[in-house]
Coordinates of C-alpha atoms and ligand atoms in Angstrom, one line a residue:
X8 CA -89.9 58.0 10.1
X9 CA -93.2 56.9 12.5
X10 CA -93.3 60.0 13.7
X11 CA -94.1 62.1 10.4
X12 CA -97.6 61.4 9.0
X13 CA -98.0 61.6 4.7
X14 CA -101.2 62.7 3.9
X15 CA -102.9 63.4 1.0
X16 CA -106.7 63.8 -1.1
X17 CA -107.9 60.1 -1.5
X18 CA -108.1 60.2 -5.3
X19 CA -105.4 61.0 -8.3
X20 CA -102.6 59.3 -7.0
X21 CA -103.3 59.1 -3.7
X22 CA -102.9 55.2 -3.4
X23 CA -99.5 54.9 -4.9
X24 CA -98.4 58.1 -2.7
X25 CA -99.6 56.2 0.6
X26 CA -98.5 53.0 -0.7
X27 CA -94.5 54.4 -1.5
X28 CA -94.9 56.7 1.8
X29 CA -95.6 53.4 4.1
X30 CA -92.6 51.9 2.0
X31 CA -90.5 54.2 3.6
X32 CA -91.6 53.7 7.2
X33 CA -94.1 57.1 7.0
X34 CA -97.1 57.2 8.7
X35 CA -100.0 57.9 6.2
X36 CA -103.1 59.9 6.1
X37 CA -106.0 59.8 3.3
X38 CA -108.5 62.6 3.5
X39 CA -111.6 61.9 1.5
X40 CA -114.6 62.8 0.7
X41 CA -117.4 61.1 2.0
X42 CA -118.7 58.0 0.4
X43 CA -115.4 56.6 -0.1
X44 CA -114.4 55.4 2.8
X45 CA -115.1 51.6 2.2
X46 CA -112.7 51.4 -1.0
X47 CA -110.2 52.9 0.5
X48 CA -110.0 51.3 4.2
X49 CA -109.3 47.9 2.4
X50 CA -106.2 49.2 2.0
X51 CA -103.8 48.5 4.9
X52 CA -100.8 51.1 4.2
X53 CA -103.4 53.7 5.2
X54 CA -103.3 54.4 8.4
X55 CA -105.7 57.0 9.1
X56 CA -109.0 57.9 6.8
X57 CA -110.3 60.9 7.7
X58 CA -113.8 62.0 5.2
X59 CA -115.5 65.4 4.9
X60 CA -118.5 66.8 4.0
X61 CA -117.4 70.2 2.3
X62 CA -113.8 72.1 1.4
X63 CA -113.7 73.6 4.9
X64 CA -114.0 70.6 6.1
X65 CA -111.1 69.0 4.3
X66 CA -109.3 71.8 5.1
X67 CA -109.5 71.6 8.4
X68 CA -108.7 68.0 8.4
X69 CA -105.8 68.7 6.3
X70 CA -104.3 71.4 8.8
X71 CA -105.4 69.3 11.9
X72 CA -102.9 66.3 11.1
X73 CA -99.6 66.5 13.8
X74 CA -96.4 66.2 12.0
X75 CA -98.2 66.2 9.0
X76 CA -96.2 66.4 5.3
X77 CA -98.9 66.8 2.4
X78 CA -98.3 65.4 -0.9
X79 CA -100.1 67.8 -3.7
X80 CA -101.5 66.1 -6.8
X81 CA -103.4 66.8 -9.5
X82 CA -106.9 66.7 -8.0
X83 CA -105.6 69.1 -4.9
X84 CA -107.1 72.7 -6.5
X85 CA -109.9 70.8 -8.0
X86 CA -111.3 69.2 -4.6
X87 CA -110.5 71.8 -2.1
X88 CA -109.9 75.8 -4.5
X89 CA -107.4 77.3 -4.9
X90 CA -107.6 79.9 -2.1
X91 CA -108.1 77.1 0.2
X92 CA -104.6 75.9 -0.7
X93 CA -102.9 79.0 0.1
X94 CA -104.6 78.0 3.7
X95 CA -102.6 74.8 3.8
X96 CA -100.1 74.9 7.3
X97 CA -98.8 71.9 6.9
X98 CA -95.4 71.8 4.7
X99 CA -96.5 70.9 1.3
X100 CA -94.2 68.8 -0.6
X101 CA -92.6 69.8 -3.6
X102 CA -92.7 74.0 -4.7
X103 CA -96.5 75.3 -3.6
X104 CA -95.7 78.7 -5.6
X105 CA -96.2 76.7 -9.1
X106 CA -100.0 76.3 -8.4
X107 CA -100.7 79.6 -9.5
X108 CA -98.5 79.2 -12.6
X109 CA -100.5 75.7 -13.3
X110 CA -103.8 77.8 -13.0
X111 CA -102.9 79.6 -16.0
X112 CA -101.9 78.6 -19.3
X113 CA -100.4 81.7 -20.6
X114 CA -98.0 81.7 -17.6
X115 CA -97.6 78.0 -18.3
X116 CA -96.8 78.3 -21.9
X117 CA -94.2 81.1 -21.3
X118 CA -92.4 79.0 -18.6
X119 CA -91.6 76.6 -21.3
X120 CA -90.5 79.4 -23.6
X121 CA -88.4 80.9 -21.2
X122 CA -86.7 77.4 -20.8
X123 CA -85.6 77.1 -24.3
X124 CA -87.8 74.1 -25.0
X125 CA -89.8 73.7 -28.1
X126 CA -93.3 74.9 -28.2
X127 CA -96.7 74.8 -30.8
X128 CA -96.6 77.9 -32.0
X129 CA -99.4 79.8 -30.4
X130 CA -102.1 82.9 -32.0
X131 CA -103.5 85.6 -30.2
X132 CA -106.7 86.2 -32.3
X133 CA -108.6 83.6 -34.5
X134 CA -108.0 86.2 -37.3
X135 CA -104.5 85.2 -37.2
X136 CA -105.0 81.5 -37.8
X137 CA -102.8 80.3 -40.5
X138 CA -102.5 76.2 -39.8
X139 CA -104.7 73.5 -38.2
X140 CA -105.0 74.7 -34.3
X141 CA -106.1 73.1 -30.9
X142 CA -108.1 75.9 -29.0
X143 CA -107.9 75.1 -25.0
X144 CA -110.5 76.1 -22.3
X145 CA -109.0 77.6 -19.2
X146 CA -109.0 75.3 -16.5
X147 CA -111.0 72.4 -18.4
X148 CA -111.2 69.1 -17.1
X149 CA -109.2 66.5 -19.2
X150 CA -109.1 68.2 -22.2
X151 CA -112.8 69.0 -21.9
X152 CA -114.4 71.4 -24.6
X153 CA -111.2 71.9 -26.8
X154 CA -111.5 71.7 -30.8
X155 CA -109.4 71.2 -33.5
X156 CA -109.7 73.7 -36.5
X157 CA -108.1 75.9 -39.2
X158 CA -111.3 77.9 -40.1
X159 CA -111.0 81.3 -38.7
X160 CA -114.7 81.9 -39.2
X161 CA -115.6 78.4 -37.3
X162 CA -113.5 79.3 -34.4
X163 CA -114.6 82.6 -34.1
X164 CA -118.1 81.2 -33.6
X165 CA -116.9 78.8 -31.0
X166 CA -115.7 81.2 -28.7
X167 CA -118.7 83.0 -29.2
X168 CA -120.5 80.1 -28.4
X169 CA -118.7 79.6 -25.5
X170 CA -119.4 83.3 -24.3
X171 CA -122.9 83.1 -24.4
X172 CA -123.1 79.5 -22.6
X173 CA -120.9 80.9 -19.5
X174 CA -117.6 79.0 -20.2
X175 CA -115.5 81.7 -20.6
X176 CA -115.9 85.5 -20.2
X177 CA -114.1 87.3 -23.3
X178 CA -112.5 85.8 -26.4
X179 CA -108.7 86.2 -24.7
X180 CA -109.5 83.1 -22.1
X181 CA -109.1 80.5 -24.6
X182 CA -105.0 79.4 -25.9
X183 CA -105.1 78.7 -29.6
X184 CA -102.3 76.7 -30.4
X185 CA -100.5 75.5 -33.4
X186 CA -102.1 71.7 -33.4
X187 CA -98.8 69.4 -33.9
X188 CA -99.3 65.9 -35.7
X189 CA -97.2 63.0 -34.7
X190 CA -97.8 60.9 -31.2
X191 CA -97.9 62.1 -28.1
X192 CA -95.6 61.3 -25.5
X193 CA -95.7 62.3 -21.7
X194 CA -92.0 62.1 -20.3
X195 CA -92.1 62.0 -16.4
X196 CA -89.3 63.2 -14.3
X197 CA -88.3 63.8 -10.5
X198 CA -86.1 66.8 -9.6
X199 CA -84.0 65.4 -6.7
X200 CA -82.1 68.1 -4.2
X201 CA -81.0 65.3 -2.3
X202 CA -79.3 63.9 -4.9
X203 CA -78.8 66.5 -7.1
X204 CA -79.7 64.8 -10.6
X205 CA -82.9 64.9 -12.7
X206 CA -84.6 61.4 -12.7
X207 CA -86.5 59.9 -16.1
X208 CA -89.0 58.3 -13.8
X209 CA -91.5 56.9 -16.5
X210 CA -93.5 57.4 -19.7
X211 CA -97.3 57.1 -20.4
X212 CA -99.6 57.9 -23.3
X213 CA -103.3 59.5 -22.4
X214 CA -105.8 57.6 -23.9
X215 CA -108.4 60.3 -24.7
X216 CA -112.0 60.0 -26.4
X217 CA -112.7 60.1 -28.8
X218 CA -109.4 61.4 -30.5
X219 CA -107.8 57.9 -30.1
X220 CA -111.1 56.2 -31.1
X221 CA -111.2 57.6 -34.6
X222 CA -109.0 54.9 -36.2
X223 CA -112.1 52.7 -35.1
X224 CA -114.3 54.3 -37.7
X225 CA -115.2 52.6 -40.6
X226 CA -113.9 53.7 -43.9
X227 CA -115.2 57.0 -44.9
X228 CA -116.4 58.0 -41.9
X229 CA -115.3 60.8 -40.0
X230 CA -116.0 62.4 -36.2
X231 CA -114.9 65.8 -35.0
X232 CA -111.9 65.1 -32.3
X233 CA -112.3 65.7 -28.9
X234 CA -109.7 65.0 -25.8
X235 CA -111.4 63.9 -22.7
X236 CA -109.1 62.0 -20.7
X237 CA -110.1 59.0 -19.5
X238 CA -107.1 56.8 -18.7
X239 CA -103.2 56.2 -19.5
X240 CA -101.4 53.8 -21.6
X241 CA -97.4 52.7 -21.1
X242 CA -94.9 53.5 -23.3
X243 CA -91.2 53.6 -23.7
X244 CA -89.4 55.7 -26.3
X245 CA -87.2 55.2 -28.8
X246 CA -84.2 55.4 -26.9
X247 CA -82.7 57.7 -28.9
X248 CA -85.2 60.5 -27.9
X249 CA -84.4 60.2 -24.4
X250 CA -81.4 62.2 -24.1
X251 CA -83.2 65.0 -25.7
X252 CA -86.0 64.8 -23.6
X253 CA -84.3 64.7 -20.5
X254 CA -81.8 68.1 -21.8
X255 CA -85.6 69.5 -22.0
X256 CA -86.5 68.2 -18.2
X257 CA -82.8 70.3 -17.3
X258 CA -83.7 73.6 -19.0
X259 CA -86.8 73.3 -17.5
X260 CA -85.7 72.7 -14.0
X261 CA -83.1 75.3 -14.6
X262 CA -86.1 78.0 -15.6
X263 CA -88.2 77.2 -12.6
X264 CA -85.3 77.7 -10.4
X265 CA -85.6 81.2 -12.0
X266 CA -88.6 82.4 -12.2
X267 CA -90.4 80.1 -9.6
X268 CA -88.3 80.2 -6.2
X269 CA -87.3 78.1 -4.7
X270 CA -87.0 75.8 -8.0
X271 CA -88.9 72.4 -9.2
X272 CA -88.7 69.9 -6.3
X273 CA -89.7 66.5 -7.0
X274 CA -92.0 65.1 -9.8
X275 CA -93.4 66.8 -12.6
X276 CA -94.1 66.1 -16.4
X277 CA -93.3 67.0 -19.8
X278 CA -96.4 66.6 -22.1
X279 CA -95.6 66.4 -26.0
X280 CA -96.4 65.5 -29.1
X281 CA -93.6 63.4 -31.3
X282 CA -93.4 64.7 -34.7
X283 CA -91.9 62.3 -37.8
X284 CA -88.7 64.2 -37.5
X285 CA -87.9 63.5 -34.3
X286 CA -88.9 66.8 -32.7
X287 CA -90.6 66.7 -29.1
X288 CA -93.2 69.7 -29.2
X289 CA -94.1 70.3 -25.4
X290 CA -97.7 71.6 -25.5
X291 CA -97.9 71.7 -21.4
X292 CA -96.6 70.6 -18.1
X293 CA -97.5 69.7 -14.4
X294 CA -95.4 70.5 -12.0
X295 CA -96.2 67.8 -9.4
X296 CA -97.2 64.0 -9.5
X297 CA -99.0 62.9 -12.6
X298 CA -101.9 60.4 -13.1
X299 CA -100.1 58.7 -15.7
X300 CA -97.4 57.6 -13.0
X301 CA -100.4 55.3 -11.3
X302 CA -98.7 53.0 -14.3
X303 CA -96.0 52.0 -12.8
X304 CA -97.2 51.9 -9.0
X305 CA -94.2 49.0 -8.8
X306 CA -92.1 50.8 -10.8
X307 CA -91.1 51.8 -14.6
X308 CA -88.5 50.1 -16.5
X309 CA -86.9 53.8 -16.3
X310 CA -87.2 54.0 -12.6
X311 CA -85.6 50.4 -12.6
X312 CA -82.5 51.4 -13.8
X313 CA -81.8 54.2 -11.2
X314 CA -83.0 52.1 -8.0
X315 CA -83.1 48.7 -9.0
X316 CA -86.0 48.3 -6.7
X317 CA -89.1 48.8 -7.2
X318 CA -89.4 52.5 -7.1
X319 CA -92.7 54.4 -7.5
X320 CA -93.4 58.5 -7.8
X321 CA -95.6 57.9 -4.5
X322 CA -92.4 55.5 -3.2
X323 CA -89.9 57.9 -4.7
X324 CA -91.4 61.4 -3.2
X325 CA -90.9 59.8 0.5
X326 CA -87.7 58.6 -0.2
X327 CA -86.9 62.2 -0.9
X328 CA -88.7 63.2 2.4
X329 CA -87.1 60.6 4.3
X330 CA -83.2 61.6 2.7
X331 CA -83.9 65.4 3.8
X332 CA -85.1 64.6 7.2
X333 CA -81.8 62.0 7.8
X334 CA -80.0 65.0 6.8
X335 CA -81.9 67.5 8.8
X336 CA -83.0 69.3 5.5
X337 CA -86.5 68.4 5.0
X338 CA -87.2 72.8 4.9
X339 CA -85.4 71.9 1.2
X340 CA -88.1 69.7 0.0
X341 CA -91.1 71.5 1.1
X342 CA -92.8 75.0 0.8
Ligands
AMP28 P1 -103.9 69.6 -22.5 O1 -105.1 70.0 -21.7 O2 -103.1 70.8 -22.9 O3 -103.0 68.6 -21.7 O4 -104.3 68.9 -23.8 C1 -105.2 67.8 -23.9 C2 -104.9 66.9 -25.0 O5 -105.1 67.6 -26.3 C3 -103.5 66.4 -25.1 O6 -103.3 65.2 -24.3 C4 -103.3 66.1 -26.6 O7 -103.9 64.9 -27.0 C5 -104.1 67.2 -27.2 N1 -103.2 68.4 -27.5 C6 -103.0 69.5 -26.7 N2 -102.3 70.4 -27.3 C7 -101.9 69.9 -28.5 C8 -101.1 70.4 -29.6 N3 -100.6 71.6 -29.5 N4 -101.0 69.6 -30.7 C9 -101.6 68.4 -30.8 N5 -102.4 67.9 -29.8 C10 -102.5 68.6 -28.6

């Protein structure tokens, strides 16, 4: 494999993607941005650290790499644009035609209709409010900005709020969502063409401030919820939720295949609330590697029982690589 480079944004999930690429006898590239170029050349599975001033920059850096396989993540769009992408020469891993479906959380939400999975119910106007609701930002950072409410009046005069401060330009940028109560759960899975099988790969929880800091108050004493993700906890289900879930990861795979060509290849994530009854509501997705995999960088007690090795995402996505290119198929993992 020495003659392929992995490269990928130094931040995300870039470590474990090196880490599980120079596993499988990759070569590996992080491309940074200045400034952190010390934390990441202690790490020996990096061959290569190239930093940049600006997006150009990276861009350029990205596209100059020979033999170069790029590993999206979550912090791709947010560190280079989105038009920058679409400049990206090198074959990206996994289906690059979902970013623009990512971007946009109507597109999103309708994916996972069209997949048969079950969804908060979702209003088009704050006049039609009838329950509690979660209204969502467009593109916010970690759940940044979103608030919980049933009062049409109050979340009226939030959006207009967030007119006049710039956030958003008309009332029809924000989602408000039917706000489901139970726990939520974040079900990770890897599409594999190789292998032709939908992998559970791992769970997490977000641990978000200051929603899950509100059972710290003191009796009596209340704060407004807010979602700002700032790390992930581990979970595992109830093992009696996991064939469910993973009949959701199919449909879903099976609706991408559809309406996204050429399909869901390689990770992506299932992000729901548990309810009391046993339903898993799926508010959102990702369609590539997730944070909350950084959990289990030496592998998940799920991963475990498909590889019985210590198995990443990062390890598991050049494992895929590596199968297509023995096979002289790597154009079927990459876009
Ligand atoms: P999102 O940006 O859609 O991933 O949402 C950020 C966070 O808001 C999630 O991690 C949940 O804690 C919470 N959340 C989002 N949508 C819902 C929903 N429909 N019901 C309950 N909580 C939600």
């Amino acid at each position: 494999m020495e003659e392929f480079t992995i490269v990928t944004i130094g931040s995300h999930s870039s470590l474990q993607i090196l880490h599980g690429a120079k596993k499988e006898g990759f070569k590996t590239a992080a491309i940074l941005p200045k400034g952190r170029e010390e934390f990441y050349g202690q790490f020996p599975f990096i061959d290569k650290i190239l930093s940049y001033r600006d997006e150009d920059e990276a861009l350029e850096l990205i596209n100059g790499i020979e033999n170069g396989i790029l590993i999206p993540h979550g912090s791709l769009v947010e560190y280079i644009g989105s038009e920058r992408v679409k400049k990206i020469r090198l074959p990206i891993f996994g289906n690059r035609y979902l970013f623009d479906h990512e971007a946009d959380q109507k597109k999103k939400m309708k994916l996972l209709k069209d997949s048969g999975i079950k969804i908060p119910e979702q209003f088009e106007r704050p006049e039609d409010v009838d329950r509690m609701v979660i209204v969502k930002l467009p593109g916010a950072k970690g759940g940044r900005g979103y608030f919980v409410s049933k009062d049409r009046n109050y979340i009226k005069q939030r959006i207009e709020e967030y007119i006049s401060k710039g956030w958003i330009k008309s009332p029809d940028d924000v989602i408000i969502q039917e706000y489901v109560v139970g726990v939520p759960m974040y079900f990770q899975f890897f599409n594999s063409i190789m292998m032709n099988r939908l992998e559970l790969t791992g769970l997490d929880i977000r641990y978000e401030t200051n929603v899950d800091g509100l059972r710290r108050l003191p009796p009596g004493m209340s704060a407004e919820p807010t979602f700002v993700v700032v790390g992930n906890l581990p979970v595992v289900a109830r093992e009696s939720l996991l064939p469910k879930a993973y009949n959701y990861g199919k449909n879903f795979v099976k609706a991408v295949e559809r309406e996204v060509p050429p399909g869901m290849i390689g990770p992506f994530c299932l992000e729901s609330i548990v309810t009391d009854e046993g339903d898993i509501v799926v508010f959102e997705f990702s369609g590539r590697i997730v944070a909350g995999t950084n959990l289990y960088i030496y592998g998940s007690p799920y991963s475990w029982l498909y590889w019985d090795e210590p198995m990443s995402v990062g390890r598991r996505i050049a494992r895929e690589i590596k199968m297509a290119i023995g096979r002289n198929e790597l154009k079927r993992v990459v876009t």
